[in-house]
Coordinates of C-alpha atoms in Angstrom, one line a residue:
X1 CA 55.1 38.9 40.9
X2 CA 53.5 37.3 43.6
X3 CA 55.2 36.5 47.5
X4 CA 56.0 33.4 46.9
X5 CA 57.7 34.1 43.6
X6 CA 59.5 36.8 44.9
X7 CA 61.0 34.9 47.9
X8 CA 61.7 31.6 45.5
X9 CA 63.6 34.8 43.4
X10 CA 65.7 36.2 46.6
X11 CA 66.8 32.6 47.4
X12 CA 70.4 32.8 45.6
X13 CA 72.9 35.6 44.8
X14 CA 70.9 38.0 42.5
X15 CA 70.0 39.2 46.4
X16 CA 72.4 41.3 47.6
X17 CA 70.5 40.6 51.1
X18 CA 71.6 36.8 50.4
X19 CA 75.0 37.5 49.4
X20 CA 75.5 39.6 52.6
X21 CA 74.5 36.7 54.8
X22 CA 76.5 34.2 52.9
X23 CA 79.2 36.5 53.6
X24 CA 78.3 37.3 57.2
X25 CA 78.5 33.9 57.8
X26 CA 81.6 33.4 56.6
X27 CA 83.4 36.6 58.5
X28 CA 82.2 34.4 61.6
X29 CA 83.4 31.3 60.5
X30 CA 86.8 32.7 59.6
X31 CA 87.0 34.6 62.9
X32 CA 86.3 30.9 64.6
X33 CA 88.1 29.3 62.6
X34 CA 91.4 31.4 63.6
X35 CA 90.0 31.4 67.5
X36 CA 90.0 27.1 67.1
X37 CA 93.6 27.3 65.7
X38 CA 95.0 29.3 68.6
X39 CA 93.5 27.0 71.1
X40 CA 95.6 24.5 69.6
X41 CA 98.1 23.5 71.7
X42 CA 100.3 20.6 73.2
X43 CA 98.0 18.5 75.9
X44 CA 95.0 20.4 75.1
X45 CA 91.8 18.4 74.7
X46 CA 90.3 17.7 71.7
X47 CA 86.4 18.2 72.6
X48 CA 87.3 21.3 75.1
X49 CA 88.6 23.1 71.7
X50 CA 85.2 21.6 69.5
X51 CA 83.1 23.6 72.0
X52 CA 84.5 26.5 72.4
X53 CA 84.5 26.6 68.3
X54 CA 80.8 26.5 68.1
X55 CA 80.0 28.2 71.5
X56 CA 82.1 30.9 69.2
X57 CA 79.5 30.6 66.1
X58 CA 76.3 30.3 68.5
X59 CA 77.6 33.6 70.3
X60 CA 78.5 35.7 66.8
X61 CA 75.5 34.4 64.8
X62 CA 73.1 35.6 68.2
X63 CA 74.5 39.1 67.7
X64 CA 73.0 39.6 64.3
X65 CA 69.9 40.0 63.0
X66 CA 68.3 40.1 66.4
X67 CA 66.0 43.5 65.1
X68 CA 64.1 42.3 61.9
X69 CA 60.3 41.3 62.0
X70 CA 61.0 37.7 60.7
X71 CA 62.7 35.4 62.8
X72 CA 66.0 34.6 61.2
X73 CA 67.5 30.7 62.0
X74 CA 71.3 31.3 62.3
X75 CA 74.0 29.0 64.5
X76 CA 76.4 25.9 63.6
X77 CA 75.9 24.4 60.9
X78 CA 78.5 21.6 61.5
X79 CA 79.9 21.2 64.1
X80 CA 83.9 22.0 64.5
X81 CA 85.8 18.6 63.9
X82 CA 89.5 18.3 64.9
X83 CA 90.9 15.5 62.8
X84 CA 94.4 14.5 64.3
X85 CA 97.1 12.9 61.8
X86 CA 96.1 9.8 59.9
X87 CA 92.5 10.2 61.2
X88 CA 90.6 12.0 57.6
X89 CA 87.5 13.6 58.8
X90 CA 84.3 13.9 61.3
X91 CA 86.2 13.7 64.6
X92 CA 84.3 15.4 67.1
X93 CA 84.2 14.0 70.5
X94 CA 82.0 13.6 73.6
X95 CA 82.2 15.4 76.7
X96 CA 84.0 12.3 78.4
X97 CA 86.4 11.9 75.6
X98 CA 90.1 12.3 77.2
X99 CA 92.1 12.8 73.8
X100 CA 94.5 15.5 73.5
X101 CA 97.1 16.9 71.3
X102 CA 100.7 16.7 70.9
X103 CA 103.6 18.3 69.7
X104 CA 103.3 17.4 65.8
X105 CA 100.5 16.9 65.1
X106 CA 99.0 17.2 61.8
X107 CA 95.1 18.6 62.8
X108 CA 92.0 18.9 59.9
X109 CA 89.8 21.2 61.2
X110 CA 86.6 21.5 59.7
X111 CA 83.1 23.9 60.8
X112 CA 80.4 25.3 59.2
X113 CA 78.2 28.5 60.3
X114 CA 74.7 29.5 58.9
X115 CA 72.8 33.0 58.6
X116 CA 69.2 32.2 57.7
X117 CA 70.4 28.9 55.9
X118 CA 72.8 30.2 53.7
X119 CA 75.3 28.2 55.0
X120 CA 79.9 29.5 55.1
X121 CA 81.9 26.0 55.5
X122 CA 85.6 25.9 56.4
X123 CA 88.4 23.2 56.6
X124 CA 92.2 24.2 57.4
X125 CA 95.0 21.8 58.3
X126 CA 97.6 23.3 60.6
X127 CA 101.0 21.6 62.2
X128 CA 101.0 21.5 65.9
X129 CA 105.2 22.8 65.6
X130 CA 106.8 26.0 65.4
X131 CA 108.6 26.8 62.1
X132 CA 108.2 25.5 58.6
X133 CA 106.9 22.7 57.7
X134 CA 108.9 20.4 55.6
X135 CA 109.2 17.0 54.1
X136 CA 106.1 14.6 53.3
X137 CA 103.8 17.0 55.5
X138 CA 104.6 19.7 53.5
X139 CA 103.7 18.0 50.3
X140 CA 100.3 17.0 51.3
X141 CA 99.6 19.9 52.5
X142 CA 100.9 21.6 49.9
X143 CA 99.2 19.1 47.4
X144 CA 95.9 20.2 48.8
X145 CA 96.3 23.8 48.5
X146 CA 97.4 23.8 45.3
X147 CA 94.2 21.8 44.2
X148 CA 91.9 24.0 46.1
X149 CA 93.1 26.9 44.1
X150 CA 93.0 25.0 40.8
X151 CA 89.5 24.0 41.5
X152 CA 88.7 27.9 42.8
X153 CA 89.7 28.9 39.1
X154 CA 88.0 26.1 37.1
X155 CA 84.8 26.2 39.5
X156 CA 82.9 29.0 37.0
X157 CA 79.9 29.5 35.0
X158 CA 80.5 27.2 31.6
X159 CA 82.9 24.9 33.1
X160 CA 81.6 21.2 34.1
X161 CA 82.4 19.2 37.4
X162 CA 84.6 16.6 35.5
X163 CA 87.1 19.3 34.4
X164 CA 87.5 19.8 38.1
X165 CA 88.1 16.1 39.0
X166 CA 90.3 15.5 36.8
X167 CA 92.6 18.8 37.3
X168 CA 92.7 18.1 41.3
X169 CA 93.9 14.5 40.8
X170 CA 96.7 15.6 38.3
X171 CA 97.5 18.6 40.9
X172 CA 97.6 15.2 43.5
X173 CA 99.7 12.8 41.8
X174 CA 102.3 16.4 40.8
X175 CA 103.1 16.0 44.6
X176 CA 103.0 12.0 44.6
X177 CA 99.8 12.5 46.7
X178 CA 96.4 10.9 46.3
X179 CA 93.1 12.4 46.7
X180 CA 90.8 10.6 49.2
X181 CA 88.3 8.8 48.0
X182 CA 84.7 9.3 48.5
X183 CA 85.3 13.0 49.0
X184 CA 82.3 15.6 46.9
X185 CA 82.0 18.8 47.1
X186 CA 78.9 20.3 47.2
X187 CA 76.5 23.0 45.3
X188 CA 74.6 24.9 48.8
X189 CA 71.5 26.3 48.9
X190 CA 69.2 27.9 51.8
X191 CA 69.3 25.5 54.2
X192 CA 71.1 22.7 52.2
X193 CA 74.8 22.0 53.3
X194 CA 74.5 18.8 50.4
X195 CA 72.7 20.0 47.2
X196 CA 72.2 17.5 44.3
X197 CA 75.3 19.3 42.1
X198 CA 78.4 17.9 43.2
X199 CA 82.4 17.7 42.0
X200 CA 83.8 13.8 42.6
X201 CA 87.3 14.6 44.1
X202 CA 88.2 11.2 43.1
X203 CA 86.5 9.7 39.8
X204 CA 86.3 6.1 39.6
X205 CA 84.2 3.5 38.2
X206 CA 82.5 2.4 41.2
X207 CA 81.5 5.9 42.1
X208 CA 79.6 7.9 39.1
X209 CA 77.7 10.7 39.7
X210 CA 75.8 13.3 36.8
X211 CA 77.9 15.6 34.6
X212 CA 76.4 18.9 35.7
X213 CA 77.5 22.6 34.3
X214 CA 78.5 25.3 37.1
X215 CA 76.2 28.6 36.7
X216 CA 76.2 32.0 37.9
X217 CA 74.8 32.9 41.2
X218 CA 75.2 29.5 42.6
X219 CA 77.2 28.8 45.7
X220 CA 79.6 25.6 46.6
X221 CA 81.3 24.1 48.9
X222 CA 84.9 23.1 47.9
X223 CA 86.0 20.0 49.7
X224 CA 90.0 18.3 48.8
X225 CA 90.9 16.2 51.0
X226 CA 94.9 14.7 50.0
X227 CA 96.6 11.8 51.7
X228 CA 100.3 10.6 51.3
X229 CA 98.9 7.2 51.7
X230 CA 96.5 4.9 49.3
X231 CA 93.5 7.8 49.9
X232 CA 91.3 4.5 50.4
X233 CA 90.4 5.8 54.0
X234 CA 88.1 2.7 56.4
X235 CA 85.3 3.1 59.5
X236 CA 87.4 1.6 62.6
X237 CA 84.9 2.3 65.1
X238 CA 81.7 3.1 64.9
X239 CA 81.4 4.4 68.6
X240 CA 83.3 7.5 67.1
X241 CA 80.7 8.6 65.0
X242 CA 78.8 11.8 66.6
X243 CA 78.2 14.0 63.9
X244 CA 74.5 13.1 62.2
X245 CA 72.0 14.9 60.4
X246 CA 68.2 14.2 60.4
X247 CA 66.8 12.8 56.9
X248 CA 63.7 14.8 56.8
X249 CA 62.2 12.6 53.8
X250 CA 62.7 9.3 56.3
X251 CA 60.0 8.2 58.9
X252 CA 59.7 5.4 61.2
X253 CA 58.2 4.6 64.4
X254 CA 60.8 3.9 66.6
X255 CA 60.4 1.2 69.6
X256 CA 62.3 2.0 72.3
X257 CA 61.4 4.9 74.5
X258 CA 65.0 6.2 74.5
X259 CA 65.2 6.5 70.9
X260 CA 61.9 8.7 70.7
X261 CA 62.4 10.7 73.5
X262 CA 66.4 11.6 71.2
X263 CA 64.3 11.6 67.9
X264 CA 62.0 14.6 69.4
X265 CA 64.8 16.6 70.9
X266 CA 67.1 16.4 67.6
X267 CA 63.5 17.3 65.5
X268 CA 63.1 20.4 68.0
X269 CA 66.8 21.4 67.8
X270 CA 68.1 20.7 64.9
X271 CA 65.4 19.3 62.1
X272 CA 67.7 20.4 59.2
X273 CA 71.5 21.2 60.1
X274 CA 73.9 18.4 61.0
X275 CA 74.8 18.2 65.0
X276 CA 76.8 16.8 67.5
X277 CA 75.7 14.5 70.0
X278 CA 78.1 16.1 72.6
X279 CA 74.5 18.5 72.5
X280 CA 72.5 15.8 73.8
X281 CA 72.5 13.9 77.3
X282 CA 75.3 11.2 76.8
X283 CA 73.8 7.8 78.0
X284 CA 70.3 8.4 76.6
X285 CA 71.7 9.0 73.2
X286 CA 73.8 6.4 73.2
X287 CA 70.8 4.4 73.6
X288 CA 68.3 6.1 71.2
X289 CA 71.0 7.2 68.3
X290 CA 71.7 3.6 67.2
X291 CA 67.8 2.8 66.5
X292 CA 67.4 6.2 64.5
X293 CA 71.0 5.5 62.0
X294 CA 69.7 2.0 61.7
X295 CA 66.3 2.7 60.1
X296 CA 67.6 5.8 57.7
X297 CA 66.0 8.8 60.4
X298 CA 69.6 10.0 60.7
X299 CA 72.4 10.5 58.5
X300 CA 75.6 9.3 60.4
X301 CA 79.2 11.0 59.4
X302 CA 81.6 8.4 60.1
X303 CA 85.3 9.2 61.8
X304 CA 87.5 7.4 59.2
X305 CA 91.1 6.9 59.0
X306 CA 94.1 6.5 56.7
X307 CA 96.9 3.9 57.8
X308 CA 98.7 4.7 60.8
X309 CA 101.7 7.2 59.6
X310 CA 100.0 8.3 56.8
X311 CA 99.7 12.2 56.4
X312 CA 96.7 13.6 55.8
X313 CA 95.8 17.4 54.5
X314 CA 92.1 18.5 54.5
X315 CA 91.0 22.2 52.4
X316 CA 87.5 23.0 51.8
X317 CA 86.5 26.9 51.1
X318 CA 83.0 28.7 50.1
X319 CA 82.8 30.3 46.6
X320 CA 80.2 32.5 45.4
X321 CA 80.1 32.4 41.8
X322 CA 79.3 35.8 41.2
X323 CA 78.7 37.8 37.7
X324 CA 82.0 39.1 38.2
X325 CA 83.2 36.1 38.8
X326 CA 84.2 33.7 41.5
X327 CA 84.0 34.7 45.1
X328 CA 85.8 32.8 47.7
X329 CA 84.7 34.0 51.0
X330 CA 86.2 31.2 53.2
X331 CA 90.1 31.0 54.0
X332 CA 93.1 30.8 56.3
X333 CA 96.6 31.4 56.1
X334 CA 98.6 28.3 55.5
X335 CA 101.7 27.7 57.9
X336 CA 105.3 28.2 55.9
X337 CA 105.9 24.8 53.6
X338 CA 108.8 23.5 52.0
X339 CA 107.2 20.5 50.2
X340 CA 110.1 18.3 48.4
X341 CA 108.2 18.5 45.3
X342 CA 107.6 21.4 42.6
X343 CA 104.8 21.9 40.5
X344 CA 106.5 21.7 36.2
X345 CA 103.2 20.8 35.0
X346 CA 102.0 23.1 32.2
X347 CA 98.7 22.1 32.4
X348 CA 98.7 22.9 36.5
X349 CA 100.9 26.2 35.4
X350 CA 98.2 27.5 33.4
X351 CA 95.5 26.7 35.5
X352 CA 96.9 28.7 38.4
X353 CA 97.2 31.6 36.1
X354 CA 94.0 31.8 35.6
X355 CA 92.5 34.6 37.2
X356 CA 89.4 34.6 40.0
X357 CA 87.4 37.7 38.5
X358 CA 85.4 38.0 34.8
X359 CA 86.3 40.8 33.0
X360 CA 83.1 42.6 31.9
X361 CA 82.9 44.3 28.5
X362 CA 81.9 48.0 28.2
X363 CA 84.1 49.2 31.4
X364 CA 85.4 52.1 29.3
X365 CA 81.9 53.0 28.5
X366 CA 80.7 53.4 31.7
X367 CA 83.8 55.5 32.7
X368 CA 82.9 57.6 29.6
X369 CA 79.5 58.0 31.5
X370 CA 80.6 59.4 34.7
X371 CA 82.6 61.8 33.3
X372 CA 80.3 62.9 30.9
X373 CA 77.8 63.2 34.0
X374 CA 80.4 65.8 35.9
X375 CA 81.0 67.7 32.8
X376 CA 77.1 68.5 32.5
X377 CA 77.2 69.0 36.7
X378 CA 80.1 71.5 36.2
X379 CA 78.0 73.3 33.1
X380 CA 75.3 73.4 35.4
X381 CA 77.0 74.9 38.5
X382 CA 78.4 77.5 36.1
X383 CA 74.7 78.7 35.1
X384 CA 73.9 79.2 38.5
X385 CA 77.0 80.9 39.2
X386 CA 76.6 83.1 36.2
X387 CA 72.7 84.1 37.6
X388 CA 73.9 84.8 40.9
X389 CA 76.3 87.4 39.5
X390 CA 73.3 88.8 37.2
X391 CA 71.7 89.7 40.5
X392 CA 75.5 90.8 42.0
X393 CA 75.6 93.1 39.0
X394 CA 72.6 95.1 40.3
X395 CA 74.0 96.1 43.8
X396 CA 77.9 96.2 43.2
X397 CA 79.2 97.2 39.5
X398 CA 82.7 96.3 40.9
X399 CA 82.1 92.9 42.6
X400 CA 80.6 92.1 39.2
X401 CA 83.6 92.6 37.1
X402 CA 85.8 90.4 39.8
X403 CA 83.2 87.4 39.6
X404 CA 82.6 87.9 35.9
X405 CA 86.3 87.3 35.4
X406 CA 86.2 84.5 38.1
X407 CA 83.4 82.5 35.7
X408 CA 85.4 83.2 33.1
X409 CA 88.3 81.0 34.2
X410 CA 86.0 78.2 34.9
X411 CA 84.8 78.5 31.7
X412 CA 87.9 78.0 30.9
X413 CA 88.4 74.8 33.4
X414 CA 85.3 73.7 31.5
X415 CA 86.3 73.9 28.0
X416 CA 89.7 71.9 29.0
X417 CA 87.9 69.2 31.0
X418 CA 85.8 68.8 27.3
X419 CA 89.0 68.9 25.1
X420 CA 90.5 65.8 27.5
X421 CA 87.2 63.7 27.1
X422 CA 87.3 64.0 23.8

């Protein structure tokens, strides 16, 4: 096998060096994740809590593989959103942004870190409030739970991304919930947080995309996103926008000085990953970002928003589909809910019963095999103990007969041990 073919080989999770750093990356991501919620509270700002999530992920990911001979890429690889009430997804602001939160608050928070490109996402939605949370809040929350776990369970070798669409919107409507339009969740691959397979939370005949079969040892990225409103979510401003990632098959020359001098910096720093402009100087990118989105060199993510009132829940995990089965390696702890409605659907029912792992044939036969391996250890010990007293016998007559009957009664031990395997 050549190098080339053996690298192409370690690229997914037949590696156990890949499935470590999909899983180191998502021990940090977790760990910022529960930091970000913490720092949560009443007045705080909104882009003071974004940075010190991914100043969390830039610090964690810089204490690992720092010894190895090849350089290993590792950081953000989206950066922390904070998604407040009726607003879905993508908010993230500047530095001079003033927002802040209040008591109540229903908050999306959504980030992404990367170990070498294998790539651990994260979305959570937590109530600013203390105690339970009840009424409508509770139901879209609980709506997209319950759909992320359906999915976790159907999301396995054999099934097909329809099955999935269409459990999630029936787990939706069991709630009197819609799933957000426009929503996919993607198949991730070294260095690709948006691979080609996808799952359409919502299908639709305006939005098709190809029937594809999950297999083992790939990886995806879970995204439900549930609203109590018409999940029809619009682009209010596009001055909110600040997440982008470069689209490395696009190429322009761009006019303005500005814009080439933000195009170089965001090809240096981040030529693959999506970023935040809060990582740039603020007027000059203001300048430069809007030449680059409008000729295709950058890939904006737009803030959008529900109507005002509405309730929004956002849940998006990391399974490894694994040959033992699937692998979620992304999660938080959901706040107490007392949603008004229950789940009697027997479809839904028998999807959550499923269970996560694959149960592999042949267990008993490799239990068989360990024991059968001490047995022949224990036979062997015995023939070694029975030498040493052969050479024993020759210097004490009576320290023979004491160990003789010692081997004896391991023989013994022996013979039972053989009767019980049988």
């Amino acid at each position: 096998m050549s190098d080339d073919e053996r690298e192409e080989k370690e690229l997914d999770l037949s590696s156990a060096e890949v499935v470590t750093k999909y899983k180191t990356a998502a021990e940090i991501v977790n760990k910022a994740l529960k930091l970000v919620i913490s720092e949560c509270k009443p007045k705080a700002k909104i882009v003071d809590i974004c940075e010190k999530g991914d100043s969390y992920i830039r610090e964690q990911t810089g204490n690992v593989y720092k010894n190895v001979k090849r350089k290993i890429e590792r950081g953000v690889a989206f950066p922390t959103c904070l998604s407040v009430n009726n607003v879905v997804c993508h908010f993230s602001p500047l530095a001079s942004d003033e927002a802040v939160l209040e008591e109540g608050d229903i908050l999306k928070i959504d980030m992404a870190c990367h170990i070498d490109g294998f790539i651990a996402v994260v979305a959570h939605t937590h109530v600013l409030q203390e105690g339970p949370v009840t009424g409508r809040a509770a139901d879209v929350i609980a709506a997209a739970n319950t759909a992320a776990e359906v999915a976790l369970r159907l999301v396995r070798p054999g099934k097909k991304n329809k099955d999935v669409s269409d459990a999630i919107q029936k787990v939706a409507a069991a709630y009197d919930c819609k799933i957000v339009e426009g929503v996919l969740s993607h198949q991730m691959k070294q260095f690709v947080i948006d691979g080609n397979k996808v799952v359409l939370s919502l299908s639709n005949p305006d939005t098709r995309v190809d029937e594809a079969e999950f297999e083992e040892n790939e990886v995806y990225a879970i995204d439900i996103v549930t609203s109590t409103g018409d999940g029809k979510p619009k682009l209010l401003d596009e001055k909110q926008t600040t997440i982008y990632k470069r689209a490395v098959d696009k190429s322009y020359h761009l006019k303005m000085k500005a814009s080439r001098f933000i195009f170089s910096e965001i090809s240096q720093k981040f030529p693959i990953m999506p970023f935040s402009a809060r990582a740039l100087e603020e007027k000059r990118a203001r300048l430069g970002l809007v030449e680059c989105v409008n000729h295709e060199l950058l890939q904006p993510y737009p803030v959008l928003h529900e109507k005002p009132g509405d309730f929004v829940a956002h849940i998006k995990f990391t399974v490894l589909l694994m040959p033992n089965g699937s692998d979620r390696i992304t999660t938080h702890p959901l706040q107490e809910l007392q949603p008004t409605k229950t789940i009697d659907d027997p479809d839904i029912k028998a999807w959550l019963a499923l269970g996560t792992k694959t149960k592999k044939k042949g267990g008993g036969k490799k239990k068989k095999g360990r024991l059968e391996e001490h047995v022949v250890a224990i036979v062997l010990l015995f023939l070694v103990l029975h030498h040493a007293s052969v050479l024993l016998h020759r210097t004490a007559s009576f320290a023979h007969v004491k160990f003789q009957r010692y081997l004896y009664r391991m023989a013994q031990q022996i013979m039972l041990l053989g009767c019980m395997h049988r």
